[in-house]
Short mmCIF file of C-alpha atoms and ligand atoms in Angstrom, two decimals:
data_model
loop_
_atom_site.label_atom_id
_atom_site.label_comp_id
_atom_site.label_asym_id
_atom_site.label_seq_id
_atom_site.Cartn_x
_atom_site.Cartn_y
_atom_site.Cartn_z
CA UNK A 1 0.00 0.00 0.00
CA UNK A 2 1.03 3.57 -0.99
CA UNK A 3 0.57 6.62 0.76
CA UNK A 4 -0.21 9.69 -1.13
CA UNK A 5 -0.71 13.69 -0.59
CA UNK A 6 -2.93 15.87 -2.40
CA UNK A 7 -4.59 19.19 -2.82
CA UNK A 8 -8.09 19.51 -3.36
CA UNK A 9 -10.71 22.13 -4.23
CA UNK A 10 -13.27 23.04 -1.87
CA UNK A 11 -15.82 22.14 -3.45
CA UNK A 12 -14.51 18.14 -3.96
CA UNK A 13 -13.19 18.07 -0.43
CA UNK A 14 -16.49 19.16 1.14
CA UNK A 15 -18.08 16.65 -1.46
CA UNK A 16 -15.98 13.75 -0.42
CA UNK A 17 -16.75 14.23 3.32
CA UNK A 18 -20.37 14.54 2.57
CA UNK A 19 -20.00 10.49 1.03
CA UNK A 20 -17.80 9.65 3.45
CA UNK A 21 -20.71 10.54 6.26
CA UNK A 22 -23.67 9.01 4.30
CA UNK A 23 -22.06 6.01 2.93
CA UNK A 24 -19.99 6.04 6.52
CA UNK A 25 -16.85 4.76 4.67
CA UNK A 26 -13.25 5.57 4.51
CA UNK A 27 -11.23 8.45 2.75
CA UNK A 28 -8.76 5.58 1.05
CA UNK A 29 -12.01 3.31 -0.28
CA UNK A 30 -13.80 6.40 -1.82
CA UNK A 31 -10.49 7.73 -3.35
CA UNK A 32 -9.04 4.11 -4.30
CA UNK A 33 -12.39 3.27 -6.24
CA UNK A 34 -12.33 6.76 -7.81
CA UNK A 35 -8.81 6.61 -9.32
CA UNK A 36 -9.30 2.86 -10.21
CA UNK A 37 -12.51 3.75 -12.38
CA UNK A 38 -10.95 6.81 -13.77
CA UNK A 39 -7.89 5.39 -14.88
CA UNK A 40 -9.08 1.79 -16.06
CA UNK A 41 -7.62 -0.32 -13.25
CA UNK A 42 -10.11 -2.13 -12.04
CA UNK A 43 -9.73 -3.29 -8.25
CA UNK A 44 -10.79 -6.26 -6.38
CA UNK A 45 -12.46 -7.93 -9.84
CA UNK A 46 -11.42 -11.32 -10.84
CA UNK A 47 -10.75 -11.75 -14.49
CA UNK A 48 -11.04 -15.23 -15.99
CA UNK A 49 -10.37 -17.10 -19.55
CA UNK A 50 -12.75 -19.69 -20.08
CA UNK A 51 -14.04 -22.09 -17.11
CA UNK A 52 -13.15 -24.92 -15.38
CA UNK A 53 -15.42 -27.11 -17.01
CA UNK A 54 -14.30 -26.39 -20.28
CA UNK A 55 -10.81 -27.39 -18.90
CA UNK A 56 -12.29 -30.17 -17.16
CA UNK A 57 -13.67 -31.38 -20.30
CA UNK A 58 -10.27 -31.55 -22.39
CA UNK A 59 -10.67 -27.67 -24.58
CA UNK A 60 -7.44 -26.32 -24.38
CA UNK A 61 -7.44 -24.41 -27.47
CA UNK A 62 -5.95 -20.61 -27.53
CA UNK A 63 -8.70 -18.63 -26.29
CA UNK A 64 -7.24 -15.15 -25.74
CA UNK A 65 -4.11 -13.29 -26.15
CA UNK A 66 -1.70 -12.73 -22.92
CA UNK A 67 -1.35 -9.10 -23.30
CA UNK A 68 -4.99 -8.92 -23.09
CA UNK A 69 -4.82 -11.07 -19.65
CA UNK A 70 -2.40 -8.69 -18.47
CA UNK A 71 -4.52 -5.80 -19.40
CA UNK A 72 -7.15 -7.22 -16.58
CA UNK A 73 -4.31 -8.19 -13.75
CA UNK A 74 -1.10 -8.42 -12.77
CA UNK A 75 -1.26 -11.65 -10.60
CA UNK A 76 -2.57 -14.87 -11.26
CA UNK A 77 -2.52 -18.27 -13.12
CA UNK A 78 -3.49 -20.33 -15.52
CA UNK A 79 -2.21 -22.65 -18.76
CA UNK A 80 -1.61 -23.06 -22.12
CA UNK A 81 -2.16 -24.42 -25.15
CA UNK A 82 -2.85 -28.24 -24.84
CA UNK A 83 -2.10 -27.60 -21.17
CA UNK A 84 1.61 -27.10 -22.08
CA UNK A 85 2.71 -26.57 -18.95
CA UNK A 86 1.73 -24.20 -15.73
CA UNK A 87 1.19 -20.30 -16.07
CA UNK A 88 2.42 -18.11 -13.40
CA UNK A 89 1.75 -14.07 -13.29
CA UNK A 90 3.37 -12.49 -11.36
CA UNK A 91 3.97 -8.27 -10.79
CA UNK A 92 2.40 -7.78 -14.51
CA UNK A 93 4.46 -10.42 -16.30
CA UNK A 94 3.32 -14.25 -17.58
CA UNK A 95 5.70 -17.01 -17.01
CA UNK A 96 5.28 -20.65 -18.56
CA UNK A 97 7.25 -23.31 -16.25
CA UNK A 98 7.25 -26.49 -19.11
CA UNK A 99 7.19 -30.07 -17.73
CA UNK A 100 10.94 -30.09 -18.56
CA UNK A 101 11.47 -27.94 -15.76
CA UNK A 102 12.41 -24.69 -17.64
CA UNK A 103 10.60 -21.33 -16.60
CA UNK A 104 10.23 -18.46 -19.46
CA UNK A 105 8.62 -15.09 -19.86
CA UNK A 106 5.35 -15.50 -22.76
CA UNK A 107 5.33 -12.85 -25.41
CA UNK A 108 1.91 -10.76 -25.56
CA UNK A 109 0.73 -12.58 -28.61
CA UNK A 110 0.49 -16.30 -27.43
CA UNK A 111 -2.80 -17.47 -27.08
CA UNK A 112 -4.36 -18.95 -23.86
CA UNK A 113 -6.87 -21.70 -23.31
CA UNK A 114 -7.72 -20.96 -19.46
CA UNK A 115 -6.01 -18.33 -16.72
CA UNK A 116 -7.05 -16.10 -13.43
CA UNK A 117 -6.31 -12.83 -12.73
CA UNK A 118 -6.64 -9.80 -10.81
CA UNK A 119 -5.00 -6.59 -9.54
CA UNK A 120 -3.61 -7.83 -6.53
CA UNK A 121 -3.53 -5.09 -3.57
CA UNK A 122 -2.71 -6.87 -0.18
CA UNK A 123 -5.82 -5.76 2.51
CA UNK A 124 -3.83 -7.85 5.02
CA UNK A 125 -0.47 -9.46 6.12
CA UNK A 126 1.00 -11.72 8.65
CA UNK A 127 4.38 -12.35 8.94
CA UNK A 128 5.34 -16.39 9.81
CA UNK A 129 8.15 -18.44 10.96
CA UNK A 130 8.16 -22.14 10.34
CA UNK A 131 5.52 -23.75 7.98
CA UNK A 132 5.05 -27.51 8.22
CA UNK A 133 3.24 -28.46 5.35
CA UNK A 134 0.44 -27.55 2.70
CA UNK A 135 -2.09 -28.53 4.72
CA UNK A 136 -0.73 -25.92 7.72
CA UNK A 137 -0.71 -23.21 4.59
CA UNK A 138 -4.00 -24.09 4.04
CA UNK A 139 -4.91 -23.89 7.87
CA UNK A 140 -3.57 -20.49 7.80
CA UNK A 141 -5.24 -18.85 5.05
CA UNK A 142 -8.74 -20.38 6.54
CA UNK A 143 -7.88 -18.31 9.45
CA UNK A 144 -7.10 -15.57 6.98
CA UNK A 145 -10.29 -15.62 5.10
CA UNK A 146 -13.42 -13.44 6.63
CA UNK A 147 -15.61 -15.27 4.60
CA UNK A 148 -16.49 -18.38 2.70
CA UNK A 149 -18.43 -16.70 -0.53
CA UNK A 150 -16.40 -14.04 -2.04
CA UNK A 151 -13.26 -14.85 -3.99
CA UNK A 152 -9.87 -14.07 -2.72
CA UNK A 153 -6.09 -13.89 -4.16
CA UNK A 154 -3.10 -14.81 -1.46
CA UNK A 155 0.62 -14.03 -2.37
CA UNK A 156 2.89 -15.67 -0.16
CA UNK A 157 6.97 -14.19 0.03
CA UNK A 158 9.39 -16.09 1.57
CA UNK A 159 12.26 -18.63 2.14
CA UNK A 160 10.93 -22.09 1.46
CA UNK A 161 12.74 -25.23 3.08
CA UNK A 162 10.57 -27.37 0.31
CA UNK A 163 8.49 -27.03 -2.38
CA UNK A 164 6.96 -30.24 -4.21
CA UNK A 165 5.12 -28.87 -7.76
CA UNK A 166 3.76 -30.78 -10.62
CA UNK A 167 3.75 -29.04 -14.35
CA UNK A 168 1.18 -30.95 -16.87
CA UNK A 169 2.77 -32.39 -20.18
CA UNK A 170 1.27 -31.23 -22.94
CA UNK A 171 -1.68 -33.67 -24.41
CA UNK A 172 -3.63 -34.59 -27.66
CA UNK A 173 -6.77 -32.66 -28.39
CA UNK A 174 -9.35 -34.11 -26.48
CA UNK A 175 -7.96 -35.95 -23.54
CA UNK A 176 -9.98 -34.55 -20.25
CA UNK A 177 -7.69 -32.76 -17.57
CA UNK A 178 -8.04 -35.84 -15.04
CA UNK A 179 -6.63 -38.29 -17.52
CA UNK A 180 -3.64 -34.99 -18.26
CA UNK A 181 -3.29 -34.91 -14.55
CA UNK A 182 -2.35 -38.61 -13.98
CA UNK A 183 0.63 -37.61 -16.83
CA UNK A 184 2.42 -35.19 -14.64
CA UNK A 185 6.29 -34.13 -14.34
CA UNK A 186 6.67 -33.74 -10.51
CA UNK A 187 9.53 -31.71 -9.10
CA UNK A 188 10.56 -31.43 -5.54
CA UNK A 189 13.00 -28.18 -4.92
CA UNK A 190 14.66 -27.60 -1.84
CA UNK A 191 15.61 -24.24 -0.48
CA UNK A 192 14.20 -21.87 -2.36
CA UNK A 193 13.37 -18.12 -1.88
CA UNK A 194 10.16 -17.12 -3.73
CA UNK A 195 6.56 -16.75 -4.11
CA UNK A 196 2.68 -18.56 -3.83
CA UNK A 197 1.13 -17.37 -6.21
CA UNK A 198 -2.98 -18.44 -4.97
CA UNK A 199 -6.52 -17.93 -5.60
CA UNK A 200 -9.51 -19.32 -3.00
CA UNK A 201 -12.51 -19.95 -4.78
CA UNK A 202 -15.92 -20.70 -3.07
CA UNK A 203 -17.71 -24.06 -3.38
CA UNK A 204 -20.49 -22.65 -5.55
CA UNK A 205 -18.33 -21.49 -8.22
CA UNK A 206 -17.39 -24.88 -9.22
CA UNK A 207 -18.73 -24.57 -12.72
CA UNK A 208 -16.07 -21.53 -13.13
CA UNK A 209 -13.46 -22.05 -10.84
CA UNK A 210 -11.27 -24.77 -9.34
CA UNK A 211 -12.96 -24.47 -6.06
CA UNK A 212 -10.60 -23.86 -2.37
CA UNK A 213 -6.91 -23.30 -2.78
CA UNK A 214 -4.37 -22.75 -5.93
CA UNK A 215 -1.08 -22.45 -5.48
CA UNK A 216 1.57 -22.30 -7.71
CA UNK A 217 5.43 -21.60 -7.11
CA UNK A 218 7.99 -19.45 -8.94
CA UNK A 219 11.67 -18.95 -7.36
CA UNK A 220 13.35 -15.45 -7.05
CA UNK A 221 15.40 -16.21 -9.48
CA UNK A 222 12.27 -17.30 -12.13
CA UNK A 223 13.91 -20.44 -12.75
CA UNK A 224 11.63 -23.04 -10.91
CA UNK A 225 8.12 -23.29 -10.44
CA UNK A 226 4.84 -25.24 -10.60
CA UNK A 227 1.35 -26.21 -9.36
CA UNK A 228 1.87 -26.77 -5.71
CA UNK A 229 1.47 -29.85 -3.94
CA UNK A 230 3.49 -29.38 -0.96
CA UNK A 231 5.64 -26.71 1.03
CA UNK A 232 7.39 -26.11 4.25
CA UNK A 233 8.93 -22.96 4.93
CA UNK A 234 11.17 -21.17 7.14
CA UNK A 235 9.90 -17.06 7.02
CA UNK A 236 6.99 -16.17 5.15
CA UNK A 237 4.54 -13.15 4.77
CA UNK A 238 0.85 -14.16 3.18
CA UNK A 239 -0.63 -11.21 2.33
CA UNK A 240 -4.12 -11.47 0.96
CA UNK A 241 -7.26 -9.65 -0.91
CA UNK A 242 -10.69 -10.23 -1.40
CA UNK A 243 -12.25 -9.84 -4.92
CA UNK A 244 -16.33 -9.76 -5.05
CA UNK A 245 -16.50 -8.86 -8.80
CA UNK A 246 -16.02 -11.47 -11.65
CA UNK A 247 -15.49 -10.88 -15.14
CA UNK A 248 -15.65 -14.21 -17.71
CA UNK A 249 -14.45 -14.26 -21.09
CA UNK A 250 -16.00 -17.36 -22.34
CA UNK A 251 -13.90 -18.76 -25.57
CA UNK A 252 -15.00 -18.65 -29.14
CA UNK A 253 -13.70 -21.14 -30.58
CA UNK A 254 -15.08 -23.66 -32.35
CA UNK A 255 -14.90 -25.85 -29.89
CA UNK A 256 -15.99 -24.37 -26.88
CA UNK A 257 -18.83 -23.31 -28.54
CA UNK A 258 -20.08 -27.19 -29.66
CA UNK A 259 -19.07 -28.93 -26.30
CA UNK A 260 -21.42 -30.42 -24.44
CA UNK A 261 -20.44 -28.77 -20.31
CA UNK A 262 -23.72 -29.48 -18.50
CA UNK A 263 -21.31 -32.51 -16.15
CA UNK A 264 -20.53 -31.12 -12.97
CA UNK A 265 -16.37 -30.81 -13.34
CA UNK A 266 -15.69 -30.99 -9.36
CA UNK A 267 -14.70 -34.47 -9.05
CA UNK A 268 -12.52 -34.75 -11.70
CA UNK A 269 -10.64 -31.27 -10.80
CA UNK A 270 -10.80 -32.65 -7.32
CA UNK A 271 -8.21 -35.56 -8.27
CA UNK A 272 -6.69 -33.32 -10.92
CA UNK A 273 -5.67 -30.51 -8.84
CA UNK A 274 -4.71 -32.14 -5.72
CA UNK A 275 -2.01 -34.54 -3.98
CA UNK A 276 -2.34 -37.48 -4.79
CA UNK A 277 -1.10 -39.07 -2.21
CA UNK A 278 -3.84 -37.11 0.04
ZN1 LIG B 301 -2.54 -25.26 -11.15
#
């Protein structure tokens, strides 16, 4: 967070006291919302390419450009083309970590089958020493989270004893992401300084999202990364946001546009997304 000074005229100072008694809100909220509309920012929206059922049910065909995604956020994740390994986004720029292990910035012009974004603006932060596991990340962020139905983005900093990612080889046309899933390159990378990259998603966005946690990893030095499946850490700071506005861009492609997506996609991205060993 940034602090800034400015002059006003009269007439808009008196005016922005007068909302901030009706509406009984802060100075910051009134003034972050007014910059963020007038200079095309948006703030605490969620923008998406395509849905998880679409992923769920094997379309991974470019959908949108990355320079549009980074238009809409800064922060976030996603994949590419024929799920060709893990997208990471990360303060405005798109990584692609490949199942071979090797992380690299994406040029603007690539097209994008599925990814999550958003502005991210930490509304809180706690500092941590000694992480134990996933599940203890997990634990934390519950404790984090002020509710259970609005969306919310978590970037973690820190020095990480262990991080265990997987990174999806890329797959035929067709093959649904549970059957891609059971095809993963797993990595396990020990000391590491870097960043969680994470999204919550309530249970009743299912259809949309990959409900609860996301994580994935990048490394300081952008040259490891992955869809998490495990951490420990030493020192850490999880700072976190909420986002209650959503904004879908549902592919056009041929495609998308024939497949049948009426099966409910949580089972499948259940045993796609997780540990399988839990
Ligand atoms: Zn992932």
């Amino acid at each position: 967070m940034k602090k800034i000074e400015c002059n006003l005229p009269d007439s808009l100072y008196e005016a922005l006291m007068e909302r901030m008694r009706t509406d009984k809100t802060s100075c910051d909220h009134i003034v972050a919302t007014a910059l963020s509309q007038c200079l095309g920012k948006p703030l605490h929206t969620l923008f998406q390419v395509s849905t998880s059922a679409a992923l769920v049910e094997g379309l991974y065909q470019g959908a949108v450009e990355v320079s549009r995604l980074l238009r809409h956020g800064d922060f976030g994740l996603g994949t590419f083309i024929d799920l060709n390994g893990e997208m990471v986004v990360l303060d405005g720029i798109c990584y692609q970590i490949s199942s071979n292990g090797k992380v690299a910035q994406v040029e603007g012009d690539r097209l994008i089958p599925y990814a999550v974004v958003t502005r991210f603006n930490a509304q809180f932060s706690q500092q941590y020493s000694g992480l134990a596991s996933f599940a203890e990340l997990v634990s934390i962020c519950d404790g984090l989270r002020a509710s259970e139905n609005l969306f919310y983005a978590f970037r973690i900093d820190g020095k990480f004893s262990l991080v265990g990612t997987r990174v999806m080889k890329p797959v035929s046309e067709g093959t649904g992401l549970k059957a891609a899933a059971s095809a993963q390159q797993e990595f396990l990378f020990e000391e590491q300084e870097g960043t969680l990259v994470g999204l919550w998603s309530p249970g009743f966005a299912g259809s949309f999202s990959v409900p609860g946690y996301h994580f994935h990893f990048l490394s300081n030095d952008r040259e490891r990364g992955g869809h998490v499946l495990e951490c420990k850490a030493r020192d850490i700071v999880i700072g976190g946001c909420t986002m209650h506005e959503m904004h879908v861009s549902l592919p056009e492609t041929a495609e998308f546009l024939k497949a049948d997506l009426g099966r409910d996609p949580n089972e499948d991205l259940m045993s796609a997304e997780r540990n399988h060993e839990s």
